[in-house]
Coordinates of C-alpha atoms and ligand atoms in Angstrom, one line a residue:
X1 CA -3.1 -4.3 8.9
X2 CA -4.4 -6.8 11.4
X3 CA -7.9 -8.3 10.4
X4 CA -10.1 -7.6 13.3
X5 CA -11.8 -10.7 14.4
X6 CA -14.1 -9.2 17.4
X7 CA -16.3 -7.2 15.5
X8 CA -19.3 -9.0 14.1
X9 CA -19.3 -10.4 11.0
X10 CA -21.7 -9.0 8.5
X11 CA -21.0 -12.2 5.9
X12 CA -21.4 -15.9 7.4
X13 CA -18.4 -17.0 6.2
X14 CA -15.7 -14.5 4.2
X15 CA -11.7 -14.1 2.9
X16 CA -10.6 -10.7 4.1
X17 CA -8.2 -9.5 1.7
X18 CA -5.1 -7.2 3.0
X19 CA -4.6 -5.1 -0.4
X20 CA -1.5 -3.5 1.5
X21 CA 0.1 -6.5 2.3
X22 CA 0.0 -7.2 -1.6
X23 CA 1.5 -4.0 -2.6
X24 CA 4.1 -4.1 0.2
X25 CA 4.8 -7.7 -1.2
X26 CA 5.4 -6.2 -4.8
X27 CA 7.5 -3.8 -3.3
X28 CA 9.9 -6.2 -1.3
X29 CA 10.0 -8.3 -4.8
X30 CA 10.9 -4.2 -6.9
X31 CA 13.4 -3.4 -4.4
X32 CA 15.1 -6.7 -4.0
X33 CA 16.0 -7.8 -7.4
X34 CA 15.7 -4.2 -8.7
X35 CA 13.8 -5.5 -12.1
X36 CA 10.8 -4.9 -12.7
X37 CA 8.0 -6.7 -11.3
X38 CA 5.2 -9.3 -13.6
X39 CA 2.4 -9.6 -10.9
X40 CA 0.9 -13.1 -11.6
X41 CA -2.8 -12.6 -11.1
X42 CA -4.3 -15.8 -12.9
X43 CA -6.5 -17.9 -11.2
X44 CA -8.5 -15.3 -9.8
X45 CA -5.8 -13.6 -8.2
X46 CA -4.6 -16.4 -6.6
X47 CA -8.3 -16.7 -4.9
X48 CA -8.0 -13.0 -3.8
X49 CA -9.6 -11.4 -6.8
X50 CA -7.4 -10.4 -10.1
X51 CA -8.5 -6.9 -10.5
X52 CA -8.2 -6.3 -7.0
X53 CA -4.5 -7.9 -6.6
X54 CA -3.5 -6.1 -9.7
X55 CA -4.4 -3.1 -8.8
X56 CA -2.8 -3.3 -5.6
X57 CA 0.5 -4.9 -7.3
X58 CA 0.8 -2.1 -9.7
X59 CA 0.7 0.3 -6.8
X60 CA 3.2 -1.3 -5.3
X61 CA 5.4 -1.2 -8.3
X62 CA 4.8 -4.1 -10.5
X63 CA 5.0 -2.8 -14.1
X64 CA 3.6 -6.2 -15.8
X65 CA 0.3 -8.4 -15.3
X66 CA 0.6 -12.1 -16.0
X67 CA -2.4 -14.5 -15.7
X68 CA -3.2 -17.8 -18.2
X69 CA -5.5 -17.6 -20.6
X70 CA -7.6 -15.1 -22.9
X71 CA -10.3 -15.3 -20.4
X72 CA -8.8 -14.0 -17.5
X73 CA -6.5 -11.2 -19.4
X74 CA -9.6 -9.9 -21.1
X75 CA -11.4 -9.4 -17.6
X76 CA -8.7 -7.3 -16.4
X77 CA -9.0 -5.0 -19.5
X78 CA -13.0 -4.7 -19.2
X79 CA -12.3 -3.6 -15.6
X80 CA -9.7 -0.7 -16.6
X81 CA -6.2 -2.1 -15.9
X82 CA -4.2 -0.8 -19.0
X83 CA -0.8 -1.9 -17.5
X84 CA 1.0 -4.1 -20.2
X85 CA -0.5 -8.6 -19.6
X86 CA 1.1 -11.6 -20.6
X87 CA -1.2 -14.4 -21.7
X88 CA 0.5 -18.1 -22.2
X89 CA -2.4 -20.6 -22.3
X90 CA -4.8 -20.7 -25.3
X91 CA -6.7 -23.3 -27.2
X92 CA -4.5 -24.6 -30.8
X93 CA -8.0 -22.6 -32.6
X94 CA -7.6 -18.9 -31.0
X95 CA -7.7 -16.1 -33.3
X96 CA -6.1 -14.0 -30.8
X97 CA -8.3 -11.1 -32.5
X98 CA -9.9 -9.8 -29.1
X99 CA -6.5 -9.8 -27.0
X100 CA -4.7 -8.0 -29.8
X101 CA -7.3 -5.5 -30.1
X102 CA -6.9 -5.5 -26.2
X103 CA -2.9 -4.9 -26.3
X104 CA -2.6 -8.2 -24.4
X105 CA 1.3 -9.5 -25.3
X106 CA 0.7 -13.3 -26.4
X107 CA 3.4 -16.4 -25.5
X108 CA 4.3 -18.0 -28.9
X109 CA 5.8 -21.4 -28.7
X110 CA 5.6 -22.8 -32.2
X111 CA 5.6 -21.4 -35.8
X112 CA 2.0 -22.1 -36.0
X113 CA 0.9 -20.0 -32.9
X114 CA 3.6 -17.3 -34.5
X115 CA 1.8 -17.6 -37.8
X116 CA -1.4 -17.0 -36.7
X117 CA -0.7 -14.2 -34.1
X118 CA 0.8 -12.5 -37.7
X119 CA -1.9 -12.6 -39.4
X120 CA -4.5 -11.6 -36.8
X121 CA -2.3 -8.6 -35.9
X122 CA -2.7 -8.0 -39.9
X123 CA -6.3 -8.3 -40.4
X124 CA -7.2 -6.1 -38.0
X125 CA -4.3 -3.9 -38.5
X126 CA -3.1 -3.6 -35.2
X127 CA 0.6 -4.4 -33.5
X128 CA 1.4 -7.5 -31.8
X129 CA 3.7 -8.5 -29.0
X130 CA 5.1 -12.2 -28.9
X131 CA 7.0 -13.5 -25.8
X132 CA 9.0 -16.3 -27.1
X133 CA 8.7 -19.3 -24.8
X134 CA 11.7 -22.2 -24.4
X135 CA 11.3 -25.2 -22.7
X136 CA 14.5 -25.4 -20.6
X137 CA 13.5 -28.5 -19.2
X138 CA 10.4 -28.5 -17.6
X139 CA 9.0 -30.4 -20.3
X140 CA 6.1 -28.6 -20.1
X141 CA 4.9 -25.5 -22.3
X142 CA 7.5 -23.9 -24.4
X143 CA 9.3 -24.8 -27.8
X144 CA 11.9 -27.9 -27.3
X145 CA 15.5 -27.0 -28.0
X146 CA 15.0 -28.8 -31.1
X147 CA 12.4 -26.5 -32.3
X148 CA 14.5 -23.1 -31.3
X149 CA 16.3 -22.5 -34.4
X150 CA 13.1 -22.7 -36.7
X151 CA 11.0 -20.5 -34.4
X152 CA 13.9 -18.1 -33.6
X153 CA 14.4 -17.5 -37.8
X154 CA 10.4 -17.4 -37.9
X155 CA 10.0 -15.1 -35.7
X156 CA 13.2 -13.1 -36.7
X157 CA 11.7 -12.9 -40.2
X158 CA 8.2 -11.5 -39.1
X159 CA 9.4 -9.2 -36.4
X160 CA 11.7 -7.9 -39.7
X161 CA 8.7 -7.8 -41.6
X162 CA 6.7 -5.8 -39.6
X163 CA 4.5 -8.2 -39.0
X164 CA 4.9 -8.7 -35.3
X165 CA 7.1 -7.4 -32.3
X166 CA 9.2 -10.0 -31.0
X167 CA 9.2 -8.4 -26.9
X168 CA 10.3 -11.2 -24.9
X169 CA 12.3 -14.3 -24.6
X170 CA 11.2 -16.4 -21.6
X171 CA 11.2 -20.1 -20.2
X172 CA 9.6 -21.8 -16.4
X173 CA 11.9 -23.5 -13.8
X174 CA 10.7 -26.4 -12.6
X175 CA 12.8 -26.3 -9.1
X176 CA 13.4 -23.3 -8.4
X177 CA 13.2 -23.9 -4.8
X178 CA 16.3 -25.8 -5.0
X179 CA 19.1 -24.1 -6.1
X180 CA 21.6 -26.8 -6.0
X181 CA 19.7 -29.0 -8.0
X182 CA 20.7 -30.6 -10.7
X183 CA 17.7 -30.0 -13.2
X184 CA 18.4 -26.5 -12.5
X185 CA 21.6 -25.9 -13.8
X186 CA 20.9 -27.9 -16.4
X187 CA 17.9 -25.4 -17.3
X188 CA 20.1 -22.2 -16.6
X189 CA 22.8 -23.5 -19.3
X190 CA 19.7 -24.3 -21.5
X191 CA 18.2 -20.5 -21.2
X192 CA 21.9 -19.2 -22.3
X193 CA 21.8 -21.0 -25.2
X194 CA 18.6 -20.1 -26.0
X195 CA 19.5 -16.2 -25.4
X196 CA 22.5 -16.9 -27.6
X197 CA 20.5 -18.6 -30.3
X198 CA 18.3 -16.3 -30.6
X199 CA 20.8 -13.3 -30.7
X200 CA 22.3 -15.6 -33.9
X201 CA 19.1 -15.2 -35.5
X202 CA 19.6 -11.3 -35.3
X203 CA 16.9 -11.5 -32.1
X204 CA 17.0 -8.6 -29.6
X205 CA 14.2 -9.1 -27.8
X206 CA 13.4 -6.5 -24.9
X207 CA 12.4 -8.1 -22.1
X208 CA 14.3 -11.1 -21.0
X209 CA 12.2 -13.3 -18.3
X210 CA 12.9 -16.6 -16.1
X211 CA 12.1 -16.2 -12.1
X212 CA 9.2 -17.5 -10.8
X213 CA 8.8 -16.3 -7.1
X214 CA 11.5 -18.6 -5.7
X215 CA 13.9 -17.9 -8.1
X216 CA 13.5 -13.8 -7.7
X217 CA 14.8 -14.5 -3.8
X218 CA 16.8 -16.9 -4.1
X219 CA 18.7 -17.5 -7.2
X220 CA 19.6 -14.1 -8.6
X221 CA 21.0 -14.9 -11.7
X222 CA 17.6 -15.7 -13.1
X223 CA 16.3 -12.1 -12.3
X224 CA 17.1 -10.8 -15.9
X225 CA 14.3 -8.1 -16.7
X226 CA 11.5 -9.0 -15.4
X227 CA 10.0 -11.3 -12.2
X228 CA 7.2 -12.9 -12.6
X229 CA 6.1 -13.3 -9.0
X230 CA 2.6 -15.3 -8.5
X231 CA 2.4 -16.6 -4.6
X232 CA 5.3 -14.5 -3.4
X233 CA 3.1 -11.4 -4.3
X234 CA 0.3 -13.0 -1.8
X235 CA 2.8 -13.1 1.0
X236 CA 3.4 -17.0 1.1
X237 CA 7.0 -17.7 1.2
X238 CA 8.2 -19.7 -1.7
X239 CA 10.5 -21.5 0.3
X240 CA 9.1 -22.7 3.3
X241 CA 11.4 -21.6 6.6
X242 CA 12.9 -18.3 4.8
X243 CA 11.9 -14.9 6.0
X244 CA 11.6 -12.4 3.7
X245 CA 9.5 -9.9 5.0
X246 CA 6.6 -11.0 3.1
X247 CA 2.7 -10.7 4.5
X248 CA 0.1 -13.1 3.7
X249 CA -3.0 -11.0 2.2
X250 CA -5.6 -13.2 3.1
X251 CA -7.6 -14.4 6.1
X252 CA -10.7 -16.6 6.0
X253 CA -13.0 -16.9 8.5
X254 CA -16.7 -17.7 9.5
X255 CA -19.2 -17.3 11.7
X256 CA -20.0 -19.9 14.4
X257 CA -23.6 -20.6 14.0
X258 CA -24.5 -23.2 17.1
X259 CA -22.9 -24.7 19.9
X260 CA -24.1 -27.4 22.2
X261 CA -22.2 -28.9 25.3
X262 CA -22.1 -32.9 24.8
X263 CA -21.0 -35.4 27.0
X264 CA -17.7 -37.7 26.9
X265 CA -18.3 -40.4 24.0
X266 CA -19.8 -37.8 21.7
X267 CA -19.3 -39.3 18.1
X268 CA -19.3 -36.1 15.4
X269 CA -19.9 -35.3 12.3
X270 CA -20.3 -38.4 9.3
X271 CA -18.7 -41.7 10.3
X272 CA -18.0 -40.2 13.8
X273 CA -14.1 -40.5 13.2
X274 CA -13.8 -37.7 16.2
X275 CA -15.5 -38.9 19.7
X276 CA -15.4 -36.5 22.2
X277 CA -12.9 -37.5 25.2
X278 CA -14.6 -35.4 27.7
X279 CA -17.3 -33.3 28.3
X280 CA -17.1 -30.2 26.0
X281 CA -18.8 -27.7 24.2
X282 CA -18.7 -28.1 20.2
X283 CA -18.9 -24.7 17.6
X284 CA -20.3 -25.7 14.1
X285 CA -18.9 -23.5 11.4
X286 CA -20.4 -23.1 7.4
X287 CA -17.0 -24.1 5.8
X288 CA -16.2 -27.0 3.9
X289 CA -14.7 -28.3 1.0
X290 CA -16.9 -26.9 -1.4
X291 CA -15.4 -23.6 0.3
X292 CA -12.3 -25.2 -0.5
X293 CA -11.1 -26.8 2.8
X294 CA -9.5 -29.8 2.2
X295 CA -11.0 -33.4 3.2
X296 CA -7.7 -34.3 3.7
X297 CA -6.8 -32.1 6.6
X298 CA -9.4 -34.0 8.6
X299 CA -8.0 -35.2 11.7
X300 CA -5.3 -32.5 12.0
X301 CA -7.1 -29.3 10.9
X302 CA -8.0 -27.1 13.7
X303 CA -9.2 -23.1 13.5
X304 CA -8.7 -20.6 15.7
X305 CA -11.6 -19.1 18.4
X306 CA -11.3 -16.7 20.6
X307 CA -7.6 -16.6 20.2
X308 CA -7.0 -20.3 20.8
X309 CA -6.3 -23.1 18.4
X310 CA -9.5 -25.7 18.0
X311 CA -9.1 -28.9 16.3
X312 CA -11.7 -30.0 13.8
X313 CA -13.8 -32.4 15.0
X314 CA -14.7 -35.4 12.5
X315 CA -14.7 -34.9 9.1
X316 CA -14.4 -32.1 6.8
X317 CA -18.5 -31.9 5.3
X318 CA -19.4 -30.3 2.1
X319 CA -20.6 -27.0 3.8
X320 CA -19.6 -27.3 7.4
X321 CA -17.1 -28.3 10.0
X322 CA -17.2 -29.0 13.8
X323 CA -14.8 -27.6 16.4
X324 CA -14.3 -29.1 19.5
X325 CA -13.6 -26.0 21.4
X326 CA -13.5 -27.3 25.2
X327 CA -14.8 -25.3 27.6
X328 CA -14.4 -21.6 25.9
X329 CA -17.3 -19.5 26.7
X330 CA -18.0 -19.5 22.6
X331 CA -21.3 -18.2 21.5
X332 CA -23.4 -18.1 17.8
X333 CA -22.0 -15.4 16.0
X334 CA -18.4 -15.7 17.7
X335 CA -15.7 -15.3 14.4
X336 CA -13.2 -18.6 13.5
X337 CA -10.7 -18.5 11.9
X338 CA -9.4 -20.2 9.4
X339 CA -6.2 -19.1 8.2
X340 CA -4.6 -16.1 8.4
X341 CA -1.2 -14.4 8.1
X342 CA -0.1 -16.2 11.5
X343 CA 0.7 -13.1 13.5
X344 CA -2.0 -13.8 16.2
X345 CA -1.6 -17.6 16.5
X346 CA -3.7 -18.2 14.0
X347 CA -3.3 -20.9 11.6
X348 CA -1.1 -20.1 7.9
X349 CA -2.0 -21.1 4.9
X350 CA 1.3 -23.5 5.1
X351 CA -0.3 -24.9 8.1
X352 CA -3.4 -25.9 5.9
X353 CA -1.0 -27.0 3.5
X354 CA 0.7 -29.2 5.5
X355 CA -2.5 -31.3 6.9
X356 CA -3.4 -31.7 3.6
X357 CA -0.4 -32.8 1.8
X358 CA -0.2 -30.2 -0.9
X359 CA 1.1 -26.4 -0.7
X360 CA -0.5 -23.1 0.3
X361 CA -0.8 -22.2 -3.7
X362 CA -3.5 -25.2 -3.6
X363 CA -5.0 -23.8 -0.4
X364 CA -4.7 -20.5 -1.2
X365 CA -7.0 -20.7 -5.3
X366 CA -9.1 -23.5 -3.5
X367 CA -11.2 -20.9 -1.9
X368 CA -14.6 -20.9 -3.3
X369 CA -16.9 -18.4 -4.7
X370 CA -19.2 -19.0 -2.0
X371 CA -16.8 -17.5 0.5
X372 CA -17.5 -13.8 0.0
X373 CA -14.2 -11.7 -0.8
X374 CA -13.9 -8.2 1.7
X375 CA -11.4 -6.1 0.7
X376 CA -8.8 -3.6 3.0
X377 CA -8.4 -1.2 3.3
X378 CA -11.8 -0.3 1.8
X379 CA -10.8 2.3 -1.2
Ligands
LIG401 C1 2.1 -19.4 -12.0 C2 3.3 -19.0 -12.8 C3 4.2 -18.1 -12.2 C4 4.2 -17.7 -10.7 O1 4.9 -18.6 -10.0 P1 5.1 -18.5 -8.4 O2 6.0 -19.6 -8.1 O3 3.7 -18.6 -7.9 O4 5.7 -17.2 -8.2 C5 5.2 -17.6 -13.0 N1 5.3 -18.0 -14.3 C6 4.5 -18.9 -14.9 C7 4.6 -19.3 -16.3 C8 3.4 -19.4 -14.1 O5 2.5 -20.2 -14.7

């Protein structure tokens, strides 16, 4: 659904949240691979609000929740989602009493993490579900392929015992949006011969898991069970310049709250960096990078207003920016627009992205709390 940007706004500044375009994103992720569907929800949703995304991922057809740490996958169970969560960031001292107690499956990747997951799920008598997670070669989280056989026959021996449920096997891909590379291949021959390791060490484990959301569109021999699709799901392409039907869920926008007509050889904003080549009419606008615009995009940013692209005048501020919008009749209470999903000329989140030298994920969680989330359709 198109955000309307001609009504007033009743916030000054706010990130209008499309909870359609995120089920409809789930769905084109379900209906492609035809696995099931791990909506990554962590970091706040992306910026767009966990519960929320969930909620609207799951009606779209995502069977699975994914987010970082205890923190986050706790939240989601005191606000009613019951649909199965994957956790895979925790301090070395977590009990993992509460997310047990909350069903919450746990990422084990070392004896001691597997250890202690046993015996919590013992002491308070409950069951508990252990993703087993390889390091294929991103060298970051994950049991090293030296460390496989002794956690495999661990875990083999407490999921025997009773004393755990060994659910999934799973690794990361570190460049996924590459699928010629190198590194790669290298990590899909890795993940075989973890699969086959652990099958020696009489391992079945249910859910088999490895795309990220480049990998669920474009390599399709990582899909196994289960995608787990973070920025896809938000309706950012995971590899810039395909198409695949996806639509960017948020817009953010804010109220202009002054303009002022100044003369050629206007310098704005701190340092004046931007001096004004003509006679034109300025919009100031109560977004900056402590809403989670980035500094570096000064000098190439630009909003839209009144259904034209304005640069941003001078700096990026702490709480407010400066558009040079020429001679458009703009008035105090007028809506600009930050990003959007691009369909009206407006600027991406990829556009953002690109100014500042980093990618729309960055963009996308940057958005502060300040920046008031609207949700719609309103349900
Ligand atoms: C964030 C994350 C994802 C989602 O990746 P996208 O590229 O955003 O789809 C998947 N798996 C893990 C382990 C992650 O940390």
């Amino acid at each position: 659904m198109p955000v309307s940007t001609s009504r007033p706004m009743a916030t000054m500044a706010e990130a209008v949240v499309d909870l359609d375009a995120i089920a409809h994103n789930a769905r084109v992720f379900a209906d492609r691979a035809g696995t099931g569907v791990m909506a990554v929800v962590k970091a706040n949703g992306f910026g767009h609000g966990a519960t929320q995304a969930a909620r609207a991922a799951l009606a779209g057809g995502a069977t699975w929740l994914g987010v970082s740490s205890p923190p986050e996958a706790l939240a989601l169970r005191a606000d009613g989602i019951t649909a199965p969560i994957l956790i895979w960031l925790y301090p070395p001292t977590e009990t993992f009493e509460k997310v047990l107690l909350e069903g919450i499956d746990v990422s084990v990747g070392t004896v001691e993490a597997l250890d202690a997951v046993a015996e919590a799920a013992r002491s308070m008598l409950v069951v508990a579900n252990v993703h087993l997670k390889l390091d294929t070669g991103m060298s970051r989280g994950g049991a090293p392929a030296a460390e496989w056989a002794q956690l495999f026959e661990r875990a083999s021996m407490l999921h025997r015992a009773g004393a755990l449920r060994v659910r999934g096997l799973w690794s990361h891909l570190a460049t996924a949006e590459e699928p010629s590379d190198q590194g790669l291949q290298d990590q899909l021959t890795a993940f075989d011969e973890g699969l086959r390791q652990a099958a020696d060490a009489g391992l079945d484990p249910e859910i088999v898991h490895l795309a990220n959301s480049a990998a669920a569109l474009g390599l399709p021999r990582t899909r196994f069970d289960l995608l787990r699709v973070g920025i896809g799901l938000y309706g950012i392409e995971p590899v810039p310049g395909a198409s695949h039907d996806l639509r960017p869920a948020m817009t953010v926008q804010a109220q202009v709250l002054l303009t002022k007509r100044v003369p050629a050889g206007t310098g704005v904003n701190y340092g004046h960096d931007y001096v004004t080549d003509r006679e034109t009419t300025l919009a100031l606008v109560p977004l900056g990078f402590a809403d989670g615009l980035p500094r570096q995009a000064s000098g190439e940013a630009a909003f839209q207003v009144h259904g034209v692209r304005c640069p941003v005048a001078g700096r990026v501020a702490m709480d407010q920016v400066v558009l040079d919008v020429g001679d458009l009749p703009v008035r105090p209470g007028d809506v600009a627009v930050m990003f959007g999903p691009g369909t009206d000329g407006e600027p991406t989140a990829h556009d953002w992205a690109r100014w500042a030298k980093t990618n729309p994920n960055h963009i996308l969680t940057g958005i502060g709390t300040r920046v008031q989330r609207r949700y719609e359709p309103v349900r």
